PDB file of C-alpha atoms in Angstrom:
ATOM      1  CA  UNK A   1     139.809   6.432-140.154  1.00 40.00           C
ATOM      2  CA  UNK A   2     139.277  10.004-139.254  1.00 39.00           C
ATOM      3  CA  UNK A   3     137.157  11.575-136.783  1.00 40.00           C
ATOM      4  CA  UNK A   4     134.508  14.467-137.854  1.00 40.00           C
ATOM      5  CA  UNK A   5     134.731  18.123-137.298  1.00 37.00           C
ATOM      6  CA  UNK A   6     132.294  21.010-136.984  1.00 34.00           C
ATOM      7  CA  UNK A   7     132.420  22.678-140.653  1.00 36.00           C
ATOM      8  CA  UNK A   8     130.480  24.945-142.580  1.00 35.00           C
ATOM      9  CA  UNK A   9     130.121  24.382-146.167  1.00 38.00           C
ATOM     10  CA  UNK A  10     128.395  27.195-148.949  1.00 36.00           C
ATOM     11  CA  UNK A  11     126.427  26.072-151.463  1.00 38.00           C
ATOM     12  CA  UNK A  12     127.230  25.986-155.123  1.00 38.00           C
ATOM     13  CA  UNK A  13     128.101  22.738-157.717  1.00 39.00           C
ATOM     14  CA  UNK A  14     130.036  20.449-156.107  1.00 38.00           C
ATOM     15  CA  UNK A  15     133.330  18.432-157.474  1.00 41.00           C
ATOM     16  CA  UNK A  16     132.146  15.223-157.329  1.00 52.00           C
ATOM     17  CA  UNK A  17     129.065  13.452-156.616  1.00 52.00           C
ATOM     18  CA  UNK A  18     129.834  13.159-152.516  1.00 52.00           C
ATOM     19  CA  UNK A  19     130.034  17.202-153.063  1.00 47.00           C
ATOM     20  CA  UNK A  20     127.079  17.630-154.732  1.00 48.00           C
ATOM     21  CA  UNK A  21     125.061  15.517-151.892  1.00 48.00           C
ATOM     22  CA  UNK A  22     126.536  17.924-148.876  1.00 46.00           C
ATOM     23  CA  UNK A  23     126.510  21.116-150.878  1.00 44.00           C
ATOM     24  CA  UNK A  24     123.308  22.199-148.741  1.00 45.00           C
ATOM     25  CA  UNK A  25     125.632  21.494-145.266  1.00 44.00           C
ATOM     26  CA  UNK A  26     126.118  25.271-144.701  1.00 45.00           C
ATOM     27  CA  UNK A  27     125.259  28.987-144.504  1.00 46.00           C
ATOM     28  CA  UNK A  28     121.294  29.965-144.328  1.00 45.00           C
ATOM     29  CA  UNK A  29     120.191  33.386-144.987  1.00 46.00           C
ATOM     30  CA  UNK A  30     123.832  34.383-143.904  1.00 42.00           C
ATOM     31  CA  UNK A  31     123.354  32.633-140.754  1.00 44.00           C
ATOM     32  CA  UNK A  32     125.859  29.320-139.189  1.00 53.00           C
ATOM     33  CA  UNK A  33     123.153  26.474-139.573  1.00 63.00           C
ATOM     34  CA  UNK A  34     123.627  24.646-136.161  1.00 86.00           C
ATOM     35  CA  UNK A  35     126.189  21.567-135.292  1.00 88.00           C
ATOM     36  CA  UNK A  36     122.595  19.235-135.436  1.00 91.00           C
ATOM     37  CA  UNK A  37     120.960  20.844-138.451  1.00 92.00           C
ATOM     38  CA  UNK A  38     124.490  20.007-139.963  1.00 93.00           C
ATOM     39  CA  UNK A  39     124.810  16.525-138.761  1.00 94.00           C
ATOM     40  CA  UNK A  40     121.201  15.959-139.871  1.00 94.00           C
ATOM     41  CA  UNK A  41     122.040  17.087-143.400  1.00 95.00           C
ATOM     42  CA  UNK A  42     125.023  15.012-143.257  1.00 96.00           C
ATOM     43  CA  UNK A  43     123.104  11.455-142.692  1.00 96.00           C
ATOM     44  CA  UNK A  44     120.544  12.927-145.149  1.00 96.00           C
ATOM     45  CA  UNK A  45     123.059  13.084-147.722  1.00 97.00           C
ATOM     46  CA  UNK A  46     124.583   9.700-146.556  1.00 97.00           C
ATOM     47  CA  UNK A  47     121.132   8.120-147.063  1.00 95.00           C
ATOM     48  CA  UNK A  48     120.447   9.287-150.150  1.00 96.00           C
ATOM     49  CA  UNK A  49     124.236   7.816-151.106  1.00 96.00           C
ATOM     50  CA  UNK A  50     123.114   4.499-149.778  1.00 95.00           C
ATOM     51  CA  UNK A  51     119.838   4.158-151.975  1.00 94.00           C
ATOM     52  CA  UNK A  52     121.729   5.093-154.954  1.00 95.00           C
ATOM     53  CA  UNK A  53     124.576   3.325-154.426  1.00 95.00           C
ATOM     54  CA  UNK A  54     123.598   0.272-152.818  1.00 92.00           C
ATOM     55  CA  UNK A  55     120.135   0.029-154.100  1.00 92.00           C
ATOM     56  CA  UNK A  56     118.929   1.445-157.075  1.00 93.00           C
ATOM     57  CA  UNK A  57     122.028   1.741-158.966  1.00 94.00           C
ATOM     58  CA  UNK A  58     122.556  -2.370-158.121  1.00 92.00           C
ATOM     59  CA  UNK A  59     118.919  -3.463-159.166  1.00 90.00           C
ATOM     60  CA  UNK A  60     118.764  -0.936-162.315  1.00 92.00           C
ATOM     61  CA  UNK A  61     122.521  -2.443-163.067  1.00 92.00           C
ATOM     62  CA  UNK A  62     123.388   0.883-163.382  1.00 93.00           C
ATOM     63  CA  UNK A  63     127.097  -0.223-162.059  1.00 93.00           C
ATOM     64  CA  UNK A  64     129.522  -3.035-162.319  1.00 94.00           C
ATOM     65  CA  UNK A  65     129.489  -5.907-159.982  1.00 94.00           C
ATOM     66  CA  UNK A  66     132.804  -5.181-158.933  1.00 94.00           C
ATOM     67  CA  UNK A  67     135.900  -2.157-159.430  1.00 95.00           C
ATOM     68  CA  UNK A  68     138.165  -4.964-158.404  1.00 96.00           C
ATOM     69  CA  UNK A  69     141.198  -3.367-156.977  1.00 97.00           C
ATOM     70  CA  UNK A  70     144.099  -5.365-155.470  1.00 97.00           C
ATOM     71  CA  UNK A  71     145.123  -4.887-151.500  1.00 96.00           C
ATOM     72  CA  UNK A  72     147.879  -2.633-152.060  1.00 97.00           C
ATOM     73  CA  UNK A  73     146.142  -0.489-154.371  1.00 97.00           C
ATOM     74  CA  UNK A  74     142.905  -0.022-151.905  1.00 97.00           C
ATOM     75  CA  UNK A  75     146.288   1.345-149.304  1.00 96.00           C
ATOM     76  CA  UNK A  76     146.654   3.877-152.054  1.00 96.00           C
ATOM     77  CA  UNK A  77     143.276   5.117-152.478  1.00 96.00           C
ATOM     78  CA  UNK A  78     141.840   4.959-148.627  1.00 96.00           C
ATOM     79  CA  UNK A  79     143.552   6.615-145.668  1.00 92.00           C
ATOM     80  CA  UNK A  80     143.267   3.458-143.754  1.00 93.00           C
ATOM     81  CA  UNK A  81     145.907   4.835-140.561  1.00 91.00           C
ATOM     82  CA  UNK A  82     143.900   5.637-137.592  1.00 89.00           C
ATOM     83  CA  UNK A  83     144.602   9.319-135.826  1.00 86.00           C
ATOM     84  CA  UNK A  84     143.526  12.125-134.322  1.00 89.00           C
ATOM     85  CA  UNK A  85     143.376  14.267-137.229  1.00 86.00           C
ATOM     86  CA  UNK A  86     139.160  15.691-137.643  1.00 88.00           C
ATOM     87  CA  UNK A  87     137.976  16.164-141.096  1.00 90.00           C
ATOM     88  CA  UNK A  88     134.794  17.704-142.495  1.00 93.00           C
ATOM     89  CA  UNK A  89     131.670  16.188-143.778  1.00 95.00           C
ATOM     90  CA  UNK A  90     132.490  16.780-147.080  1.00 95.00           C
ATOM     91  CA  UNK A  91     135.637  14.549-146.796  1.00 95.00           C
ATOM     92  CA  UNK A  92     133.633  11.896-144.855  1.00 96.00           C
ATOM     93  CA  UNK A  93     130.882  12.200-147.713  1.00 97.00           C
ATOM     94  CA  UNK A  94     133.761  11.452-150.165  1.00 97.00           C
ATOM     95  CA  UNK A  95     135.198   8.649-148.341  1.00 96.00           C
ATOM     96  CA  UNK A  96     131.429   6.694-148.373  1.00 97.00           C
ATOM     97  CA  UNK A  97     131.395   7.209-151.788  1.00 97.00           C
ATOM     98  CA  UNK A  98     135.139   5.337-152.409  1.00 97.00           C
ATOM     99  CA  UNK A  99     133.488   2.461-150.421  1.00 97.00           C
ATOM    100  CA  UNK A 100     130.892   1.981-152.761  1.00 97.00           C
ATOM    101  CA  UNK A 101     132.972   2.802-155.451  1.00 97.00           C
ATOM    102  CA  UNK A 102     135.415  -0.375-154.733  1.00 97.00           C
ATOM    103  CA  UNK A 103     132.574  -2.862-152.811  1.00 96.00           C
ATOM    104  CA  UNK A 104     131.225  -5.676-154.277  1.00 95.00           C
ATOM    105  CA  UNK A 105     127.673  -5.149-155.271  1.00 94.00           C
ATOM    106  CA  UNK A 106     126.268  -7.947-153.496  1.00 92.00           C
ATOM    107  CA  UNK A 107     122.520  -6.809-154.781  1.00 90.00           C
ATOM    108  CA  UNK A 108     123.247  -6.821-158.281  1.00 92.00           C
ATOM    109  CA  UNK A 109     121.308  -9.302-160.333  1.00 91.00           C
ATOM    110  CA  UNK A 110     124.521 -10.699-161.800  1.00 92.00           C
ATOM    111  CA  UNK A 111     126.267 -11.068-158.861  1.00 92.00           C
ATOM    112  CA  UNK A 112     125.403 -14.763-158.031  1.00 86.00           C
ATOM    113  CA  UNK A 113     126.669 -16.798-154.725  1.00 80.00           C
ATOM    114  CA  UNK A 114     125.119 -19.507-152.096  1.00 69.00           C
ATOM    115  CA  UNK A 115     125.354 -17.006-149.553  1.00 72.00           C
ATOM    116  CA  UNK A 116     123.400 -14.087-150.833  1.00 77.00           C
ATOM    117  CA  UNK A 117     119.715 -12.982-152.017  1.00 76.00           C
ATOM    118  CA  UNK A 118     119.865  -9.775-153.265  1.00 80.00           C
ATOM    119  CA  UNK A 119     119.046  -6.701-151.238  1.00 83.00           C
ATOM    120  CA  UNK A 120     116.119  -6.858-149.606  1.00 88.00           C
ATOM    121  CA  UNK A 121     114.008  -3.228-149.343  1.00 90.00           C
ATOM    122  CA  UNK A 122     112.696  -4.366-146.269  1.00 93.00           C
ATOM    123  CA  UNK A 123     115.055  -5.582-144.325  1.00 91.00           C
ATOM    124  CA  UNK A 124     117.456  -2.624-144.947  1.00 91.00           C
ATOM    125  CA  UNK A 125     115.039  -0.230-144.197  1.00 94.00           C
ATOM    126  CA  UNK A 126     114.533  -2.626-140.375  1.00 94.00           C
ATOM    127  CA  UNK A 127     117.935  -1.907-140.357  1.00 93.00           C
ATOM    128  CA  UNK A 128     117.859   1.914-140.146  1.00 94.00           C
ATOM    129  CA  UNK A 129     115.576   1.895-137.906  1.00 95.00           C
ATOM    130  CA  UNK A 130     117.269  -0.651-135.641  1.00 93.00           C
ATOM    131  CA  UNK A 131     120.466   1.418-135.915  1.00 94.00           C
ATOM    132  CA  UNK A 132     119.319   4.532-135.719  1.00 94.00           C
ATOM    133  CA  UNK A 133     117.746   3.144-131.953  1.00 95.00           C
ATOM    134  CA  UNK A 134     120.644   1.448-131.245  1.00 93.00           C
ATOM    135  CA  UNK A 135     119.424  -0.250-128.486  1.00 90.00           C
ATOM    136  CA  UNK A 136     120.389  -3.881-126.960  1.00 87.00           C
ATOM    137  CA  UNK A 137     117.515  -6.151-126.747  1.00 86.00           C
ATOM    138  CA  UNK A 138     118.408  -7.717-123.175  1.00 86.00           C
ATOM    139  CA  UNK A 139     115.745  -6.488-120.760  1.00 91.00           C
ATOM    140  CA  UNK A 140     112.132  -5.074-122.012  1.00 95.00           C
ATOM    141  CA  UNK A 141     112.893  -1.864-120.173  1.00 94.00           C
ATOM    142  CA  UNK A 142     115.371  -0.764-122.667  1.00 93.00           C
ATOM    143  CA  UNK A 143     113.457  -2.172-125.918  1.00 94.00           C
ATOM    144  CA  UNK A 144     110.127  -3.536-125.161  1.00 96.00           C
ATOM    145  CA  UNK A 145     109.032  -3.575-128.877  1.00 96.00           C
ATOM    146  CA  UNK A 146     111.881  -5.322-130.097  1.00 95.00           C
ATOM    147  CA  UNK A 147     111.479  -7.784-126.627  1.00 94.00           C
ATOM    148  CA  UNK A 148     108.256  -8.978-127.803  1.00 96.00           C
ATOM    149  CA  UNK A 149     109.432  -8.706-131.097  1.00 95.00           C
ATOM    150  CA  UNK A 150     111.438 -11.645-130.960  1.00 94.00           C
ATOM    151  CA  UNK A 151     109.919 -14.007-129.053  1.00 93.00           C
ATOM    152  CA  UNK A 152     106.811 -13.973-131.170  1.00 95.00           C
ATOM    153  CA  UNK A 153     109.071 -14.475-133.987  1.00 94.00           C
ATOM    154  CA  UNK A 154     111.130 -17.408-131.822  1.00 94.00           C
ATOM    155  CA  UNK A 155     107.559 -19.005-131.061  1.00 94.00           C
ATOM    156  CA  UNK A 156     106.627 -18.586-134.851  1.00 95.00           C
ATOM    157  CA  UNK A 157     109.707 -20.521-135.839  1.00 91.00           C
ATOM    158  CA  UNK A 158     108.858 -23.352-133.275  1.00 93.00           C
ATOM    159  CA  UNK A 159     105.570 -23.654-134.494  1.00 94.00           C
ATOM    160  CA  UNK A 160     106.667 -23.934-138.062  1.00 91.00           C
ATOM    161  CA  UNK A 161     109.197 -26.682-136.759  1.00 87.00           C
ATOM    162  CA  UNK A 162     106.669 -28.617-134.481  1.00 92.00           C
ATOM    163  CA  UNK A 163     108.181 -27.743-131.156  1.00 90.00           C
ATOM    164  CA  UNK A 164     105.099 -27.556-128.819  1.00 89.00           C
ATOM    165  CA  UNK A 165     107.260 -26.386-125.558  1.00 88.00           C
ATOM    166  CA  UNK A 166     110.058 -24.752-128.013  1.00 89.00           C
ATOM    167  CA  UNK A 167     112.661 -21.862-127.117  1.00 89.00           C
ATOM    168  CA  UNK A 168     115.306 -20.347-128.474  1.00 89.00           C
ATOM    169  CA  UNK A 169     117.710 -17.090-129.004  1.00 88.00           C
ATOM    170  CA  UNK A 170     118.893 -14.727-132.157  1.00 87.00           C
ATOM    171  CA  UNK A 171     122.365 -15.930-133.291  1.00 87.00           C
ATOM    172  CA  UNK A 172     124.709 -13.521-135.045  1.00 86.00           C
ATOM    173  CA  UNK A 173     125.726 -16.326-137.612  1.00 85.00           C
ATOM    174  CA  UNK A 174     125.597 -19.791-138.265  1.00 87.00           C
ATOM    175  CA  UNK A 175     128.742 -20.135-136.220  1.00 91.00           C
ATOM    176  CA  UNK A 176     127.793 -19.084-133.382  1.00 92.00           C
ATOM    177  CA  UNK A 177     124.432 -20.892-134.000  1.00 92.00           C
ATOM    178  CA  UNK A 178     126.411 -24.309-134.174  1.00 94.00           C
ATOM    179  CA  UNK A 179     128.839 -24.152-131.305  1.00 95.00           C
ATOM    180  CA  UNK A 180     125.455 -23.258-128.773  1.00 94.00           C
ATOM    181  CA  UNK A 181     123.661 -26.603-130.811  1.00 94.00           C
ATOM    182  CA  UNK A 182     127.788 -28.148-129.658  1.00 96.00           C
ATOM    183  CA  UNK A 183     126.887 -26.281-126.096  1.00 96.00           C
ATOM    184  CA  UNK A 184     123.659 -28.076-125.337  1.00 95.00           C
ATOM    185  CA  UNK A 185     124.655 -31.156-126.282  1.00 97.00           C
ATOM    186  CA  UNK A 186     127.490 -31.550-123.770  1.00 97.00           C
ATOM    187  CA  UNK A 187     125.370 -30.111-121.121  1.00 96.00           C
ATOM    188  CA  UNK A 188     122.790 -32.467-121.617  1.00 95.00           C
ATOM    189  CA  UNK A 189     125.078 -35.432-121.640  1.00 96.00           C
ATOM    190  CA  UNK A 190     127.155 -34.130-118.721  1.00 96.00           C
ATOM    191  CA  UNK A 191     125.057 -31.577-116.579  1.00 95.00           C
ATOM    192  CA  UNK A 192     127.801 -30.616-114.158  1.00 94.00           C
ATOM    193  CA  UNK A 193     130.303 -29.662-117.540  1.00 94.00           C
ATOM    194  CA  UNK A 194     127.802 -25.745-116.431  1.00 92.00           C
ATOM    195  CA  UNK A 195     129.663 -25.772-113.071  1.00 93.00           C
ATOM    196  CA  UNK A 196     133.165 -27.512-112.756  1.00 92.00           C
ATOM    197  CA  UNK A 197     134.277 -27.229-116.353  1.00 92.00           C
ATOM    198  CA  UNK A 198     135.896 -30.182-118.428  1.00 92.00           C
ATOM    199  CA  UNK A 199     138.001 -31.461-115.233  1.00 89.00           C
ATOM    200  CA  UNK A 200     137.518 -35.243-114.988  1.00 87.00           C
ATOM    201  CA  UNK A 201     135.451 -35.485-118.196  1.00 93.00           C
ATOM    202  CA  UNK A 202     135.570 -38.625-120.716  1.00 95.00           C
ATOM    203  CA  UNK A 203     136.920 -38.034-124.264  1.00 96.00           C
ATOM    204  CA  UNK A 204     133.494 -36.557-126.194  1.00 97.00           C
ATOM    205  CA  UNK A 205     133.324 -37.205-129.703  1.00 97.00           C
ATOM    206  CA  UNK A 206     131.373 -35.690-132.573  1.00 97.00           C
ATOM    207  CA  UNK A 207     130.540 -36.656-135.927  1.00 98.00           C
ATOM    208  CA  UNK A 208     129.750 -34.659-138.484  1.00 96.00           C
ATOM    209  CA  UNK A 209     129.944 -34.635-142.437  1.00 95.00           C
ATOM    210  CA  UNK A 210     133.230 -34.585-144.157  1.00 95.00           C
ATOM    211  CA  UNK A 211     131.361 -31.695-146.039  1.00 93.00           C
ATOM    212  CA  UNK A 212     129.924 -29.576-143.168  1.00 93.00           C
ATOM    213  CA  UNK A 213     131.138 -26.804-142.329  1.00 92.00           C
ATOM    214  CA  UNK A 214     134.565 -25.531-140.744  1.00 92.00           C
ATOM    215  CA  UNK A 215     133.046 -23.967-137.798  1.00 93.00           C
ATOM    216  CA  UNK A 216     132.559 -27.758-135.884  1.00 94.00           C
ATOM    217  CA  UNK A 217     135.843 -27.811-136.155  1.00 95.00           C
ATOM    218  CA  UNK A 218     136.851 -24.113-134.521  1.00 95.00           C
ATOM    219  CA  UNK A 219     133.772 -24.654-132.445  1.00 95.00           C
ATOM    220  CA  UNK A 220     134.831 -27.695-130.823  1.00 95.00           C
ATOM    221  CA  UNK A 221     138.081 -26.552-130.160  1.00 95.00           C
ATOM    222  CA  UNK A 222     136.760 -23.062-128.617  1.00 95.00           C
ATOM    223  CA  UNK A 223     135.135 -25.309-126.170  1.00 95.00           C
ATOM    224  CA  UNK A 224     138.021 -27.304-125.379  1.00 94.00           C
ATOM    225  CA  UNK A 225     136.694 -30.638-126.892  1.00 95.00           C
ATOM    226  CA  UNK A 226     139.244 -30.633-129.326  1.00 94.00           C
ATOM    227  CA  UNK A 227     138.939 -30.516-133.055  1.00 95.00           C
ATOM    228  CA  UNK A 228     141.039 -33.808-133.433  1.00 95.00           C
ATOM    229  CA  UNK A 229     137.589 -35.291-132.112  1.00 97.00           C
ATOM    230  CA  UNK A 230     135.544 -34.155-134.501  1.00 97.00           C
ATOM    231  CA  UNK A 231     135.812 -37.223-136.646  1.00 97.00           C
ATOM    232  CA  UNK A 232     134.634 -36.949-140.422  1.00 96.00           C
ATOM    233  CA  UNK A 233     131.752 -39.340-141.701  1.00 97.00           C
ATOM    234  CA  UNK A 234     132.549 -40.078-145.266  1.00 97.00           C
ATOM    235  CA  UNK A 235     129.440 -38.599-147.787  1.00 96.00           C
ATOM    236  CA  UNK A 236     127.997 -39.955-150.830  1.00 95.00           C
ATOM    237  CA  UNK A 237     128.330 -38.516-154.389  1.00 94.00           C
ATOM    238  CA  UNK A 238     125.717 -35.895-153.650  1.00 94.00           C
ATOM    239  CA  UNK A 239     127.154 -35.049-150.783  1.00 95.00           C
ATOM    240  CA  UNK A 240     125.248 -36.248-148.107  1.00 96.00           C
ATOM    241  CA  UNK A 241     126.237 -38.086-145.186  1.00 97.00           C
ATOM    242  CA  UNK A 242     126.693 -41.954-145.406  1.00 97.00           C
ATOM    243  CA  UNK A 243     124.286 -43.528-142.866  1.00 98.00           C
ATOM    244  CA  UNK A 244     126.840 -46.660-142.736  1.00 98.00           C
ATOM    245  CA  UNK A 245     129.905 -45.181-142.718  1.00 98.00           C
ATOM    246  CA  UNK A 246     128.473 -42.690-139.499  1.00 98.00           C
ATOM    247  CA  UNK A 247     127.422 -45.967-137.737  1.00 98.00           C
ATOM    248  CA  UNK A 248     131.090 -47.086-138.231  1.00 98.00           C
ATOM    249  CA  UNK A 249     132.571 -44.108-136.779  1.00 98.00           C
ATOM    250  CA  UNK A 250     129.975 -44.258-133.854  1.00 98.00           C
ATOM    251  CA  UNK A 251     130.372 -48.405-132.832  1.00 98.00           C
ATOM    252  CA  UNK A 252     134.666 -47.733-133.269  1.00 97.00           C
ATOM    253  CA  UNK A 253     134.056 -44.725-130.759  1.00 97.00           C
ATOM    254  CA  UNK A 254     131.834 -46.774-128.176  1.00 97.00           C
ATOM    255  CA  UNK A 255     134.242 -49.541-128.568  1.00 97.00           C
ATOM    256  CA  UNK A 256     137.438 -47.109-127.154  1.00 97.00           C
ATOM    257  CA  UNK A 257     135.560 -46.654-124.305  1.00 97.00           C
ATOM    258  CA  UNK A 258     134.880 -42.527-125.558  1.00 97.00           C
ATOM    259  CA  UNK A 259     131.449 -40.898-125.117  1.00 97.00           C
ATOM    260  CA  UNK A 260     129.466 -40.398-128.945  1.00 98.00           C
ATOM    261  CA  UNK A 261     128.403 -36.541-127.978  1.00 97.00           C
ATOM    262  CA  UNK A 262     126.680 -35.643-130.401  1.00 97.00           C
ATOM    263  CA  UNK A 263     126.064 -35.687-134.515  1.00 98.00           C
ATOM    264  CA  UNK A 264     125.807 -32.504-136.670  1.00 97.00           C
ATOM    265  CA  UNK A 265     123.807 -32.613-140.050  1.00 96.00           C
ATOM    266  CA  UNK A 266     123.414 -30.424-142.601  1.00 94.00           C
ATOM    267  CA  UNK A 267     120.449 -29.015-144.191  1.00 92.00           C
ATOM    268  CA  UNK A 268     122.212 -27.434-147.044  1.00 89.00           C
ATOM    269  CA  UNK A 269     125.864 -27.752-147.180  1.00 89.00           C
ATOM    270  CA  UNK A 270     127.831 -24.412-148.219  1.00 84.00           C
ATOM    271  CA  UNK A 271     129.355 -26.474-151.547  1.00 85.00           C
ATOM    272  CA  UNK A 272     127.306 -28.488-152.757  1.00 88.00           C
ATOM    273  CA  UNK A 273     123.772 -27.487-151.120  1.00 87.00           C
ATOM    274  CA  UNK A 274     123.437 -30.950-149.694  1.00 92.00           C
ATOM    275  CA  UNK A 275     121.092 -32.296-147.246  1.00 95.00           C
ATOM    276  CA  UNK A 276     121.709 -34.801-145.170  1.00 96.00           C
ATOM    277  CA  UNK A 277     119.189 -37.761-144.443  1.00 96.00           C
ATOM    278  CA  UNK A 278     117.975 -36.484-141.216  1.00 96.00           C
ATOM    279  CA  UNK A 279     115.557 -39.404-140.769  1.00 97.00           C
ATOM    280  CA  UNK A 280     118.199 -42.310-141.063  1.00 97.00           C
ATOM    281  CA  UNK A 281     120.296 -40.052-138.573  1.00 98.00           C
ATOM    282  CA  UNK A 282     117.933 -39.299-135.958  1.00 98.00           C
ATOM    283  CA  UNK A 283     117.199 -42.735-135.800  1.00 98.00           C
ATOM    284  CA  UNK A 284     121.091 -43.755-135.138  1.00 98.00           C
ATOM    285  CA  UNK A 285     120.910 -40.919-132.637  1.00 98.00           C
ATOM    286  CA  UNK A 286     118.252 -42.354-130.568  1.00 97.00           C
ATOM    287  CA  UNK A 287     119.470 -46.003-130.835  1.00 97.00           C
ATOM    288  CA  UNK A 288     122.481 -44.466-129.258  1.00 97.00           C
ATOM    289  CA  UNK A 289     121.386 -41.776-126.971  1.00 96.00           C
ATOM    290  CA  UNK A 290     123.552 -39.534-129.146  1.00 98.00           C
ATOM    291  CA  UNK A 291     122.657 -35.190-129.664  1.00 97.00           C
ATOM    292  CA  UNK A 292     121.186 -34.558-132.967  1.00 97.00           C
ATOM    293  CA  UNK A 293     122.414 -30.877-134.057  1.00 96.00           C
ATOM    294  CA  UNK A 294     121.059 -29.579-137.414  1.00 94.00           C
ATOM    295  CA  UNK A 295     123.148 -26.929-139.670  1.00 93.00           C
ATOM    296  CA  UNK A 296     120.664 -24.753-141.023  1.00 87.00           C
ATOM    297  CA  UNK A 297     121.005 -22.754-143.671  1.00 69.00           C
ATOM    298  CA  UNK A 298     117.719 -23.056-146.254  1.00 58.00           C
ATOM    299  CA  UNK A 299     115.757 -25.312-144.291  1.00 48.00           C
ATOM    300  CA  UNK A 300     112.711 -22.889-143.108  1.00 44.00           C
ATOM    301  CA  UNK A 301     112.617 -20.996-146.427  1.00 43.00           C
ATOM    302  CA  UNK A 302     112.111 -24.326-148.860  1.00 43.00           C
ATOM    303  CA  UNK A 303     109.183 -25.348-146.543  1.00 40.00           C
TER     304      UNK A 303
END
């Protein structure tokens, strides 16, 4: 990766497409355009770039999912080593273009995984303008639209759930989301886990299904639970969790003397796009005083 440098560029046909985009970057009426008009023209042309390439090229499948290339050969065609050495916009134009050239076109209508929905007009063009601000939404000083922003979204999402008194915070990824769901369960359990830590605490145990996902397992062991107590509740042939085989795992775990933390279902597993009976499971929870912690994933959008 290569820093940029201050360049002037004259018009005229370009070499290649990344060219063509920055030929404009330069002299005007025989006079040096200045270092902002040339950074402006810069992010015009890398705009334009990212409509064609990662828009309108993907939803006119004007372009191939993929230009698979294998590790070593990506080495060959990016300058990967990190230095000191400044290049121009022209060569920063060209590199963008090599990383659309060799990304997978995640917005192309035959591109087809779990995880992905196309891209969405709307939310990329939210995303300029949240980068472009590049502000941290932690006090209302510093962004006060996107403050209110998101807790009248938060509220919306409570509402649409049926909390009355709800609250809640913008994860970064489902992974995150889980080990906070992990969080609140062992403070509610054991308050004073906030102040003096895991020092004197009982063996905490959580159940979740044998096809949820990985991150229970990181999680737990991020927050020194362990991941050798996250014990696996067998599923059924759809893949949802087995109502008798989690009361199993919870009476063996009362009857060691450990503490049943908490249970994680899924709505939507990342395999099989299960969902776990989350009736028969709240109900265990309750009989048990045991955490109920739902995996999202396509809950609020099937409603």
């Amino acid at each position: 990766m290569s820093s940029a440098k201050r360049t002037m560029h004259s018009n005229g046909n370009g070499t290649n497409k990344a060219a063509k985009l920055s030929s404009s970057n330069g002299h005007s009426n025989g006079k040096s355009t200045s270092h902002v008009d040339e950074v402006i023209t810069f992010l015009r042309s890398v705009c334009e770039m990212s409509l064609e390439e990662g828009f309108s090229n993907q939803v006119k499948k004007r372009t191939a999912v993929v230009n698979f290339k294998a590790p070593k050969e990506l080495e060959k065609i990016f300058d990967f080593n990190v230095d000191d050495k400044a290049v121009n916009h022209e060569a920063l134009l060209s590199i963008c273009q090599k990383v659309f050239d060799y990304s997978v076109k995640t917005g192309h209508p035959h591109f087809f995984n779990q995880l992905y929905a196309g891209v969405d007009a709307y939310g990329f063009a939210g995303s300029i303008i949240s980068d472009v601000l590049n502000s941290s939404v932690y006090t209302y000083e510093v962004t006060p639209v996107f403050v209110v922003m998101e807790k009248s979204v938060i509220k919306q999402v409570c509402d649409i759930i049926g909390y009355e008194n709800g609250d809640g915070t913008m994860c970064p990824g489902g992974s995150y989301s889980n080990m906070l769901g992990l969080n609140v369960a062992r403070y509610k359990k054991f308050p004073d886990v906030k102040e003096v830590g895991m020092r004197n605490m009982p063996r905490m145990v959580i159940f979740s299904s044998e096809q949820s996902h990985y991150s229970n397992k990181k999680n737990a062991s991020l927050m020194g639970i362990g991941s050798n107590d996250v014990i696996a509740v067998k599923s059924d042939e759809s893949g949802r969790m087995d109502l008798n085989d989690l009361q199993r795992c919870i009476d063996q775990t009362i009857a060691q003397g450990d503490v049943p933390l908490c249970v994680v279902a899924t709505s939507g597993t990342t395999i099989l796009g299960a969902y776990d009976p989350l009736h028969g499971i709240a109900d265990i929870c309750v009989k048990h005083d045991i955490w109920l912690h739902v995996d999202v994933s396509e809950l609020l959008w099937l409603k």
